[in-house]
Coordinates of C-alpha atoms and ligand atoms in Angstrom, one line a residue:
M480 CA 28.5 26.0 40.6
Q481 CA 25.2 27.5 39.8
S482 CA 22.6 25.4 41.5
K483 CA 22.0 23.7 44.8
H484 CA 21.7 20.4 43.1
D485 CA 25.0 18.6 43.1
Q486 CA 24.1 16.1 40.4
L487 CA 22.9 18.8 38.1
N488 CA 26.1 20.8 38.6
Q489 CA 28.2 17.7 38.0
W490 CA 26.4 16.9 34.8
V491 CA 26.8 20.5 33.5
N492 CA 30.5 20.3 34.3
E493 CA 30.8 17.0 32.5
V494 CA 29.0 18.3 29.4
A495 CA 31.1 21.4 29.4
A496 CA 34.2 19.2 29.5
L497 CA 32.9 17.1 26.6
T498 CA 31.7 20.0 24.4
S499 CA 34.2 22.8 25.2
P500 CA 32.0 25.8 25.0
A501 CA 33.5 29.3 25.2
Q502 CA 31.1 30.2 28.0
V503 CA 28.3 28.7 30.1
H504 CA 25.1 30.6 30.7
W505 CA 22.4 29.4 33.2
C506 CA 19.1 30.7 32.1
D507 CA 16.9 32.5 34.7
G508 CA 13.9 33.0 32.4
S509 CA 13.8 36.8 32.9
Q510 CA 12.5 39.3 30.3
A511 CA 16.0 40.9 30.4
E512 CA 17.6 37.6 29.5
Y513 CA 15.0 37.0 26.7
D514 CA 15.7 40.5 25.3
Q515 CA 19.4 39.8 25.4
L516 CA 19.0 36.5 23.5
I517 CA 16.9 38.3 20.8
R518 CA 19.6 41.0 20.5
L519 CA 22.3 38.4 20.1
M520 CA 20.4 36.6 17.4
L521 CA 19.6 39.9 15.6
D522 CA 23.3 40.7 15.6
C523 CA 24.4 37.4 14.2
G524 CA 21.6 37.2 11.6
D525 CA 19.8 34.2 13.2
L526 CA 16.8 36.4 13.6
L527 CA 15.4 39.1 11.4
E528 CA 13.2 41.9 12.7
L529 CA 9.7 41.9 11.3
N530 CA 7.6 45.1 11.1
Q531 CA 7.8 46.4 14.6
T532 CA 4.9 48.8 14.1
T533 CA 2.4 46.2 13.1
H534 CA 4.1 43.2 14.9
P535 CA 6.0 44.5 17.9
G536 CA 8.4 41.9 19.4
C537 CA 8.0 39.6 16.4
Y538 CA 11.0 38.1 14.6
L539 CA 11.7 35.7 11.8
H540 CA 14.1 32.8 11.9
R541 CA 15.1 31.0 8.7
S542 CA 16.3 27.5 9.5
D543 CA 18.7 25.6 7.4
P544 CA 16.8 24.4 4.2
Q545 CA 17.8 20.8 5.1
D546 CA 16.4 21.2 8.6
V547 CA 12.7 22.1 8.4
A548 CA 10.8 19.2 10.1
R549 CA 11.1 16.3 12.5
V550 CA 13.2 13.3 11.2
E551 CA 11.6 10.1 12.2
H552 CA 14.3 7.9 10.6
L553 CA 17.0 9.6 12.8
T554 CA 15.0 9.4 16.0
F555 CA 15.8 6.4 18.3
I556 CA 14.5 4.9 21.6
C557 CA 17.5 3.3 23.4
T558 CA 16.2 0.8 25.9
T559 CA 18.3 -2.1 27.1
E560 CA 15.9 -4.6 25.5
E561 CA 15.0 -4.0 21.8
Q562 CA 11.6 -5.4 22.4
D563 CA 10.8 -2.7 24.9
A564 CA 11.1 -0.1 22.1
G565 CA 8.9 -2.2 19.9
P566 CA 8.4 -2.4 16.2
N567 CA 7.0 1.2 16.3
N568 CA 10.5 2.6 17.1
N569 CA 14.0 2.7 15.8
W570 CA 16.2 1.2 18.4
L571 CA 19.8 1.3 19.4
A572 CA 21.5 -0.3 22.4
P573 CA 22.2 2.4 25.0
A574 CA 26.0 1.9 25.0
D575 CA 26.2 2.1 21.2
A576 CA 24.0 5.2 21.1
H577 CA 26.1 6.9 23.8
R578 CA 29.3 6.0 22.0
R579 CA 28.0 7.6 18.8
M580 CA 26.7 10.7 20.5
D581 CA 29.8 11.2 22.6
E582 CA 31.8 11.3 19.3
L583 CA 29.5 13.9 17.8
F584 CA 29.4 16.1 20.9
A585 CA 33.1 16.0 21.5
G586 CA 34.3 19.7 21.2
C587 CA 31.1 20.7 19.3
M588 CA 30.5 23.9 21.3
Q589 CA 33.9 25.5 20.8
G590 CA 33.5 29.2 20.4
R591 CA 29.8 29.0 21.4
T592 CA 27.8 29.7 24.4
M593 CA 26.4 26.7 26.3
Y594 CA 22.9 27.5 27.7
V595 CA 21.7 25.6 30.7
V596 CA 17.9 25.8 30.5
P597 CA 15.9 24.6 33.5
Y598 CA 12.2 24.1 32.6
C599 CA 9.0 22.8 34.1
M600 CA 6.5 20.9 32.0
G601 CA 3.1 21.8 33.6
P602 CA 1.9 24.4 36.1
I603 CA 4.9 25.2 38.3
D604 CA 3.0 24.2 41.5
S605 CA 1.2 21.1 40.1
P606 CA 2.1 17.7 41.6
L607 CA 1.5 16.4 38.0
S608 CA 4.2 18.5 36.5
R609 CA 7.7 17.3 35.7
C610 CA 11.0 19.1 35.2
G611 CA 13.9 18.9 32.9
V612 CA 17.1 20.8 32.1
E613 CA 18.1 21.2 28.4
I614 CA 21.7 22.1 27.7
T615 CA 21.9 23.7 24.3
D616 CA 24.3 25.8 22.2
S617 CA 21.3 27.4 20.4
A618 CA 20.1 30.8 21.5
Y619 CA 17.0 30.2 19.3
V620 CA 16.2 27.1 21.4
A621 CA 16.7 28.9 24.7
A622 CA 14.4 31.7 23.5
N623 CA 11.7 29.3 22.2
M624 CA 11.9 27.3 25.4
R625 CA 11.0 30.5 27.3
L626 CA 7.9 30.9 25.2
M627 CA 6.9 27.3 25.3
T628 CA 7.7 26.1 28.8
R629 CA 7.9 27.5 32.4
M630 CA 11.6 28.2 32.0
G631 CA 14.2 29.6 34.4
S632 CA 14.6 30.2 38.2
A633 CA 11.3 28.9 39.4
A634 CA 11.8 25.6 37.5
L635 CA 15.4 25.4 38.9
R636 CA 14.1 25.8 42.4
R637 CA 11.6 23.0 41.8
I638 CA 14.3 20.8 40.4
E639 CA 16.4 21.5 43.6
R640 CA 13.4 20.5 45.7
D641 CA 12.3 17.5 43.6
G642 CA 15.7 16.1 43.0
V643 CA 14.6 14.3 39.8
F644 CA 14.8 15.9 36.3
V645 CA 15.2 14.9 32.7
K646 CA 18.6 15.6 31.2
G647 CA 18.5 16.9 27.6
L648 CA 21.6 17.6 25.7
H649 CA 21.3 19.4 22.4
S650 CA 23.8 20.9 19.9
I651 CA 23.0 22.2 16.4
G652 CA 26.3 20.7 15.4
E653 CA 27.0 21.3 11.7
L654 CA 23.3 21.0 10.8
D655 CA 24.4 18.2 8.6
P656 CA 21.6 15.6 8.0
A657 CA 24.3 13.0 7.8
R658 CA 25.4 13.9 11.4
R659 CA 22.0 14.2 13.0
F660 CA 20.4 12.0 15.6
I661 CA 17.7 12.3 18.2
M662 CA 18.3 9.7 20.9
H663 CA 16.1 8.9 23.9
F664 CA 17.2 6.9 26.9
P665 CA 14.0 6.5 28.9
Q666 CA 15.6 4.3 31.6
E667 CA 18.1 7.1 32.2
L668 CA 15.7 9.9 31.9
Q669 CA 18.0 11.3 29.2
I670 CA 17.7 12.8 25.7
Q671 CA 20.5 13.6 23.3
S672 CA 19.9 15.5 20.1
Y673 CA 22.6 16.5 17.6
G674 CA 22.7 18.3 14.2
S675 CA 19.2 19.9 14.1
G676 CA 17.9 23.2 15.3
Y677 CA 14.3 22.6 14.3
G678 CA 11.1 22.2 16.5
G679 CA 10.6 18.8 18.0
N680 CA 14.2 17.8 17.2
A681 CA 15.7 20.6 19.3
L682 CA 13.1 22.0 21.7
L683 CA 13.6 19.0 23.9
G684 CA 10.8 19.7 26.4
K685 CA 8.2 19.1 23.8
K686 CA 8.1 15.8 21.9
C687 CA 11.3 14.3 23.3
H688 CA 10.5 14.9 27.0
A689 CA 6.7 15.5 27.3
L690 CA 5.8 12.5 25.0
R691 CA 8.7 10.0 24.4
I692 CA 10.2 10.0 27.9
A693 CA 7.0 10.9 29.7
S694 CA 5.0 8.2 28.0
Y695 CA 7.5 5.6 29.3
Q696 CA 7.4 7.1 32.8
A697 CA 3.6 7.3 32.7
R698 CA 3.3 3.6 32.1
Q699 CA 5.5 2.9 35.1
E700 CA 3.5 5.3 37.2
G701 CA -0.1 4.7 36.1
W702 CA -0.9 7.8 33.9
L703 CA -0.8 8.7 30.2
A704 CA 1.3 11.2 28.2
E705 CA -0.6 11.9 24.9
H706 CA -0.4 13.9 21.7
M707 CA -3.7 15.7 22.4
L708 CA -5.2 19.1 22.6
I709 CA -7.4 20.0 25.6
V710 CA -10.4 22.3 25.5
G711 CA -13.3 23.3 27.7
I712 CA -16.6 23.7 25.8
E713 CA -19.0 26.1 27.6
N714 CA -22.7 26.0 26.8
P715 CA -25.1 28.9 27.1
Q716 CA -26.0 27.7 30.7
G717 CA -22.3 28.2 31.6
E718 CA -21.6 24.4 32.0
K719 CA -18.1 23.4 30.8
T720 CA -17.3 20.0 29.4
Y721 CA -13.6 19.2 28.9
V722 CA -12.4 17.0 26.0
A723 CA -9.0 16.0 24.8
A724 CA -8.3 15.1 21.2
A725 CA -5.5 13.3 19.4
F726 CA -4.9 14.1 15.8
P727 CA -1.6 13.4 14.0
S728 CA 0.9 16.3 13.3
A729 CA -0.6 19.0 11.2
C730 CA -4.1 17.5 11.4
G731 CA -6.0 20.2 13.2
K732 CA -5.2 20.2 17.0
T733 CA -4.2 23.8 17.3
N734 CA -7.2 24.9 15.2
L735 CA -9.7 22.9 17.3
A736 CA -8.0 24.0 20.5
M737 CA -9.0 27.7 19.8
L738 CA -12.2 27.2 17.8
I739 CA -14.7 30.1 17.7
P740 CA -18.3 28.7 17.6
P741 CA -20.2 29.9 14.5
A742 CA -22.8 32.7 14.8
S743 CA -25.6 30.1 15.1
Y744 CA -24.1 29.1 18.5
P745 CA -24.8 32.1 20.6
G746 CA -23.6 31.8 24.2
W747 CA -21.2 28.9 23.4
K748 CA -17.5 29.3 24.0
V749 CA -14.5 27.1 23.6
W750 CA -11.6 27.6 26.2
T751 CA -8.1 26.6 25.3
V752 CA -6.2 24.5 27.8
G753 CA -3.6 23.0 25.4
D754 CA -3.0 22.5 21.7
D755 CA -0.5 19.6 21.4
I756 CA 0.3 17.6 24.5
C757 CA -1.8 16.3 27.4
W758 CA -0.9 14.5 30.5
L759 CA -3.8 12.4 31.9
H760 CA -4.0 11.2 35.5
P761 CA -6.6 9.2 37.3
G762 CA -8.1 11.4 40.0
E763 CA -9.4 10.5 43.4
D764 CA -12.9 11.0 42.1
G765 CA -12.4 8.2 39.5
R766 CA -12.3 10.6 36.6
L767 CA -9.4 11.3 34.3
W768 CA -7.7 14.7 34.8
A769 CA -5.7 16.5 32.2
I770 CA -2.9 19.1 32.3
N771 CA -1.1 20.8 29.4
P772 CA 2.6 20.4 30.1
E773 CA 3.4 23.2 27.7
A774 CA 3.1 27.0 28.2
G775 CA 3.1 28.0 24.5
F776 CA 2.3 27.1 20.9
F777 CA 4.7 25.9 18.2
G778 CA 1.9 26.1 15.6
V779 CA 1.6 25.4 11.9
A780 CA 1.4 28.8 10.0
P781 CA 0.0 27.8 6.6
G782 CA -3.7 27.9 6.5
T783 CA -4.0 30.2 9.5
S784 CA -6.3 33.1 8.6
E785 CA -9.0 35.4 9.8
A786 CA -11.6 33.0 8.4
T787 CA -10.1 29.7 9.7
N788 CA -8.5 30.7 13.0
P789 CA -9.0 34.3 14.1
N790 CA -7.9 33.5 17.7
A791 CA -4.5 32.4 16.4
L792 CA -4.1 35.4 14.1
A793 CA -5.0 37.7 17.1
M794 CA -2.1 36.3 19.2
L795 CA 0.4 36.6 16.4
N796 CA 0.6 40.4 16.3
K797 CA 3.2 40.7 19.1
D798 CA 5.9 38.8 20.8
A799 CA 6.0 35.8 18.5
I800 CA 8.9 34.1 16.7
F801 CA 8.1 32.9 13.2
T802 CA 10.2 30.1 11.6
N803 CA 10.4 29.7 7.8
V804 CA 7.5 31.9 6.8
A805 CA 7.6 34.4 3.9
V806 CA 7.5 38.2 4.3
T807 CA 5.5 40.9 2.5
A808 CA 6.7 44.2 1.1
N809 CA 5.6 45.7 4.4
N810 CA 7.9 43.3 6.2
E811 CA 5.0 41.4 7.8
P812 CA 5.0 37.6 8.2
W813 CA 3.0 35.8 5.4
W814 CA 2.1 32.2 4.5
E815 CA -0.2 30.4 2.1
G816 CA -3.8 30.9 3.1
K817 CA -3.2 34.0 5.2
S818 CA -4.4 36.7 2.7
D819 CA -4.6 37.5 -1.0
E820 CA -1.5 39.7 -0.7
L821 CA 1.6 38.4 -2.4
P822 CA 4.9 38.1 -0.4
V823 CA 8.2 39.5 -1.7
K824 CA 10.5 37.1 0.0
D825 CA 10.0 33.3 0.4
W826 CA 11.0 31.2 3.4
Q827 CA 14.6 31.0 2.2
G828 CA 14.9 34.7 1.8
R829 CA 14.8 34.5 -2.1
D830 CA 12.7 36.9 -4.1
Y831 CA 9.3 35.3 -4.3
D832 CA 8.8 33.2 -7.4
P833 CA 5.9 30.7 -7.6
A834 CA 8.1 28.5 -9.7
N835 CA 10.1 27.8 -6.4
G836 CA 7.0 26.3 -4.7
P837 CA 5.1 27.7 -1.7
A838 CA 6.4 31.0 -0.3
A839 CA 6.2 29.8 3.3
H840 CA 7.5 26.3 4.0
P841 CA 4.5 24.0 4.4
N842 CA 5.8 23.2 7.9
S843 CA 6.6 26.8 8.8
R844 CA 5.6 27.7 12.4
F845 CA 5.0 30.3 15.0
T846 CA 6.1 30.2 18.6
V847 CA 4.0 32.3 21.1
S848 CA 3.1 32.1 24.7
I849 CA -0.3 30.5 25.4
K850 CA -1.2 33.5 27.5
H851 CA -1.6 35.5 24.4
C852 CA -4.4 33.3 23.2
P853 CA -7.8 35.1 23.4
S854 CA -9.5 31.8 24.4
Y855 CA -6.9 30.9 27.1
S856 CA -8.7 28.9 29.8
P857 CA -8.7 30.2 33.3
Q858 CA -8.3 26.6 34.3
A859 CA -5.1 26.1 32.3
E860 CA -3.0 26.7 35.4
A861 CA -5.1 24.6 37.8
P862 CA -2.6 22.3 39.6
S863 CA -5.1 19.4 39.5
G864 CA -5.9 19.9 35.8
V865 CA -9.3 19.6 34.2
P866 CA -11.7 16.6 34.3
I867 CA -12.0 14.9 30.9
S868 CA -15.5 13.7 29.6
A869 CA -14.5 12.6 26.1
L870 CA -11.4 11.5 24.3
I871 CA -11.5 12.1 20.5
F872 CA -9.3 10.5 17.9
G873 CA -9.0 11.8 14.4
G874 CA -7.0 11.8 11.2
R875 CA -6.8 13.0 7.6
R876 CA -8.8 10.5 5.6
A877 CA -10.0 11.6 2.2
S878 CA -12.3 8.6 2.0
L879 CA -14.0 5.9 4.1
V880 CA -14.0 7.4 7.6
P881 CA -17.2 9.1 8.7
L882 CA -17.3 12.7 10.1
V883 CA -17.8 11.3 13.6
F884 CA -18.6 8.0 15.4
E885 CA -18.5 6.9 19.0
S886 CA -17.0 3.7 20.3
F887 CA -19.2 1.1 22.0
D888 CA -17.1 1.0 25.2
W889 CA -13.6 1.6 26.5
Q890 CA -12.0 -1.5 24.9
H891 CA -13.5 -0.7 21.5
G892 CA -12.3 2.9 22.0
V893 CA -8.7 1.6 22.5
L894 CA -9.0 -0.3 19.3
V895 CA -10.3 2.8 17.5
G896 CA -7.2 4.6 18.7
A897 CA -4.8 1.8 17.9
A898 CA -6.2 1.4 14.4
M899 CA -6.1 5.1 13.6
A900 CA -4.6 6.1 10.2
S901 CA -3.9 9.4 8.6
E902 CA -2.3 11.0 5.5
T903 CA 1.3 12.0 6.3
T904 CA 2.0 15.8 6.4
A905 CA 5.0 18.2 6.1
A906 CA 5.5 18.1 9.9
A907 CA 8.0 15.3 9.3
T908 CA 10.4 14.8 6.4
G909 CA 9.4 12.3 3.8
A910 CA 6.5 11.9 1.4
T911 CA 3.2 13.7 2.3
G912 CA -0.3 12.5 1.6
I913 CA 0.4 8.8 2.2
V914 CA -2.1 7.0 4.5
R915 CA -0.3 5.3 7.3
R916 CA -1.3 3.9 10.7
D917 CA -0.7 6.4 13.4
P918 CA -2.1 4.9 16.6
M919 CA -3.4 7.5 19.0
A920 CA -1.4 10.0 16.9
M921 CA 1.6 8.7 18.8
Q922 CA 3.4 6.7 16.0
P923 CA 6.4 9.2 16.1
F924 CA 6.2 9.8 19.8
C925 CA 5.5 6.7 21.9
G926 CA 8.6 6.0 23.9
Y927 CA 8.0 2.2 24.1
N928 CA 6.4 -0.8 22.5
F929 CA 2.8 0.0 21.3
A930 CA 1.7 -3.4 22.4
D931 CA 2.5 -2.5 26.0
Y932 CA 1.1 1.0 25.5
W933 CA -2.3 -0.4 24.4
A934 CA -2.3 -2.8 27.3
H935 CA -1.6 0.2 29.6
W936 CA -4.6 2.0 27.9
L937 CA -6.9 -1.0 28.4
G938 CA -5.9 -1.1 32.0
F939 CA -7.7 2.2 32.7
A940 CA -11.0 0.3 32.6
D941 CA -10.1 -1.1 36.0
R942 CA -8.5 2.1 37.3
L943 CA -11.3 4.6 36.5
E944 CA -14.8 4.6 37.9
H945 CA -15.9 7.2 35.3
L946 CA -14.2 6.4 31.9
P947 CA -14.3 9.1 29.3
K948 CA -16.4 8.3 26.2
V949 CA -14.2 7.7 23.1
F950 CA -15.0 9.2 19.7
H951 CA -13.4 9.4 16.2
V952 CA -13.7 12.3 13.9
N953 CA -12.6 13.1 10.3
W954 CA -12.7 16.7 9.1
F955 CA -10.9 15.8 5.9
R956 CA -13.2 13.7 3.7
K957 CA -13.0 14.8 0.0
D958 CA -15.5 14.5 -2.9
E959 CA -14.8 13.4 -6.4
Q960 CA -13.5 16.8 -7.3
G961 CA -10.9 16.6 -4.5
Q962 CA -12.7 19.3 -2.4
F963 CA -13.2 18.9 1.4
M964 CA -16.8 17.8 2.0
W965 CA -17.0 19.3 5.5
P966 CA -16.4 23.0 6.1
G967 CA -14.2 22.3 9.1
F968 CA -12.6 24.9 11.5
G969 CA -15.3 26.8 13.5
E970 CA -18.0 24.6 12.0
N971 CA -16.5 21.6 13.8
M972 CA -18.5 23.0 16.8
R973 CA -21.5 21.2 15.3
V974 CA -19.7 17.8 15.8
L975 CA -18.4 18.8 19.3
E976 CA -22.0 19.6 20.2
W977 CA -23.2 16.1 19.4
I978 CA -20.2 14.7 21.3
I979 CA -20.9 16.6 24.5
Q980 CA -24.6 15.7 24.2
R981 CA -23.6 12.1 24.1
C982 CA -21.4 12.6 27.2
H983 CA -24.4 14.1 29.0
G984 CA -26.6 11.2 28.0
H985 CA -29.2 13.1 26.0
S986 CA -28.7 12.5 22.3
E987 CA -29.8 9.9 19.7
S988 CA -27.5 7.7 17.7
L989 CA -27.5 5.0 15.1
H990 CA -25.9 1.7 15.7
S991 CA -23.3 0.5 13.0
P992 CA -20.7 -2.2 13.1
I993 CA -17.9 0.4 13.6
G994 CA -19.7 2.4 16.4
H995 CA -22.5 4.8 17.1
L996 CA -23.1 7.5 14.5
P997 CA -25.3 10.6 14.7
R998 CA -28.4 10.5 12.5
P999 CA -28.1 13.3 9.9
E1000 CA -30.8 15.3 11.8
D1001 CA -28.7 15.1 15.0
I1002 CA -26.1 17.4 13.5
N1003 CA -27.2 21.0 13.7
L1004 CA -26.8 22.6 10.2
E1005 CA -28.4 25.9 11.0
G1006 CA -26.4 28.7 9.3
V1007 CA -24.0 26.5 7.4
D1008 CA -24.1 25.8 3.7
I1009 CA -23.9 22.0 3.3
E1010 CA -26.0 19.8 1.1
P1011 CA -28.1 17.2 3.1
S1012 CA -26.8 14.6 0.7
A1013 CA -23.2 15.4 1.6
L1014 CA -24.0 15.0 5.3
T1015 CA -25.7 11.7 4.6
Q1016 CA -22.5 10.6 2.8
L1017 CA -20.3 11.9 5.7
L1018 CA -22.3 9.8 8.1
S1019 CA -22.5 6.6 6.2
V1020 CA -20.6 3.4 6.7
D1021 CA -19.6 1.5 3.5
R1022 CA -19.5 -2.1 4.7
Q1023 CA -17.3 -3.5 1.9
S1024 CA -14.6 -0.8 2.3
W1025 CA -14.7 -1.1 6.0
A1026 CA -14.3 -4.9 5.8
A1027 CA -11.1 -4.2 3.8
E1028 CA -10.0 -1.7 6.4
L1029 CA -10.6 -4.2 9.2
A1030 CA -8.4 -6.7 7.3
Q1031 CA -5.6 -4.1 7.2
I1032 CA -6.1 -3.3 10.9
K1033 CA -5.6 -7.0 11.6
V1034 CA -2.2 -7.0 9.7
H1035 CA -1.2 -3.9 11.6
L1036 CA -2.0 -5.4 14.9
E1037 CA -0.3 -8.7 14.1
Q1038 CA 3.1 -6.9 13.8
F1039 CA 3.1 -6.8 17.6
G1040 CA 3.0 -10.6 17.9
E1041 CA 2.6 -12.2 21.3
R1042 CA 2.8 -8.9 23.2
L1043 CA -0.4 -7.6 21.7
P1044 CA -3.1 -7.5 24.4
A1045 CA -5.8 -10.1 23.5
G1046 CA -8.6 -7.5 24.0
L1047 CA -7.6 -5.7 20.8
M1048 CA -7.8 -8.6 18.4
D1049 CA -11.1 -9.6 20.0
Q1050 CA -12.5 -6.2 19.1
Q1051 CA -11.1 -6.4 15.6
Q1052 CA -12.7 -9.9 15.1
R1053 CA -16.1 -8.8 16.5
I1054 CA -16.3 -5.8 14.1
A1055 CA -15.0 -7.8 11.1
A1056 CA -17.7 -10.4 11.8
D1057 CA -20.4 -7.7 12.1
L1058 CA -19.4 -6.2 8.8
N1059 CA -19.8 -9.6 6.9
Ligands
GTP433 P1 1.0 19.9 14.9 O1 1.4 21.2 15.5 O2 1.9 19.5 13.8 O3 0.8 18.8 15.9 O4 -0.4 20.2 14.1 P2 -1.9 20.3 14.6 O5 -2.5 19.0 14.7 O6 -2.0 21.3 15.7 O7 -2.6 21.0 13.2 P3 -3.1 22.4 13.0 O8 -4.3 22.8 13.8 O9 -1.9 23.4 13.0 O10 -3.6 22.3 11.5 C1 -2.7 21.8 10.4 C2 -3.3 22.2 9.1 O11 -4.6 21.7 8.9 C3 -3.4 23.8 8.9 O12 -3.0 24.1 7.6 C4 -4.9 24.0 9.1 O13 -5.3 25.2 8.5 C5 -5.5 22.7 8.6 N1 -6.8 22.4 9.3 C6 -7.0 22.5 10.6 N2 -8.3 22.2 10.9 C7 -8.9 22.0 9.8 C8 -10.3 21.6 9.4 O14 -11.2 21.5 10.2 N3 -10.5 21.4 8.1 C9 -9.6 21.6 7.1 N4 -9.9 21.4 5.8 N5 -8.3 21.9 7.4 C10 -8.0 22.1 8.7
SPV434 C1 4.3 17.9 15.6 O1 5.0 17.6 14.6 O2 3.4 17.1 16.0 C2 4.6 19.2 16.2 C3 5.7 20.0 15.8 O3 3.8 19.5 17.1 S1 7.2 19.4 16.5 O4 7.5 20.2 17.7 O5 8.3 19.7 15.5 O6 7.1 18.0 16.8
MN435 MN1 2.1 18.0 17.4

């Protein structure tokens, strides 16, 4: 008996009876406990020490080579009605899923320690935060949960007070892809994950709780759980404008969240509130308020450099856990794009040989507390969150989609989100570089039928007096040579500037059938090397190609049949007609 919450104690006992661990450890979240977890993992080889002179408190974990990313085909939403999960999810009846999972979990923790990990998603004193308890047999998961959530005694006290919590049960099992499932039971506030130790499959507070379960709860309770970064953009007058942006996995959220404005933007600053998940609540003032439920980053390593993301590099010099990166002769972490140096060991611990592919896995990651981020926002702990002026959707589109456009209104904005598409990335298993629809960047994460989700989004028009403006961006257009046409990273500030000017009502735009676009002269190009002709191309709308896109969007929406809210097809038809 370790808590003052009878149901929690009872559940822990039931799980222990099912899984037969050698011992049970309730995590208190203390530094001493974290140090002990690290020591244990160093002793058993789950962690390797990196150079403690240049990178104190930094460690490397090499995951099983068959367990390096999310697995969408093994991820299920188990609602009583299949239609409630929708065509966007894999579905299993709850009873079937429980039977399958009970078989897998039976006796699976023999000889292992079972960690009971209480955590709070969101500031510990915020009424908008929600708690969970993850039971896991992975010390790596327990340690990462301490970096990424408010984990330990304070969360447990809140759970004892609140009563309600999300139950997450996780075992690495045999790390056998044939015995791997990530099951969600939104009606039971329950998650069960077996057979993976990686990221979103195993750190159950993140995608499983804060998006799949939370999105389901949010619909019932009148808020939104989104795959969005949150930033405050401060102008030289000291005014801060907060925006949230949804880009699919590995499409630039972490980078935009800690952007450093270019030299030609003196006095401007970007403050990081969150880099991956955003909970949005209507406030009493009629605006939308956002909190970041997380307390740390699980960020993509490749591509992170002094040139692209100096803030990230600065926070990775201490107290970070790296997963599946390479190491240099000096035992420092290394990944493609970091430096010109060559590594000596690849992500699997083999001597580096370019014939084996990239030295760091393309989905290699770092885990670090958000408090280490140089641009960490003083408002990140605000119990009421931050007020959102704009929502930004975006994806990786080598062609067609302009650098930026603004929706005409909220309904159109919801269509822009629902119609989003992006090239697949290494964040999930399967082919990369394939364009697929990824509505609101939530395709892998929405815990219920997208048709109902879009209806819920549309409903905010009646709930909010001050709706955020909705934009779409694309940093990833390529030219005929396959080169990115837009410099991206810090230079994305130039697009953010136009967006916030639009929010404050003082900027020009050009009307097009797909939305408002900036005129080329509305984007500040001072101090950046980009051909005016390239910018013109980045801001143009090719009617014929867009007409084809709208036809595809229609097919995409039609999958949702009768449940699709009428407003979306109206928008699609209006734009298609305008284009012809
Ligand atoms: P998840 O953590 O998977 O949700 O990813 P994310 O959306 O946070 O993506 P992240 O910022 O980690 O970027 C993913 C990859 O895209 C990295 O390799 C970045 O270097 C690269 N990237 C980010 N922003 C830009 C950009 O503006 N332009 C270009 N060309 N690449 C970018
Ligand atoms: C993503 O894939 O969107 C991530 C990484 O943020 S994971 O935690 O693995 O979902
Ligand atoms: Mn993500």
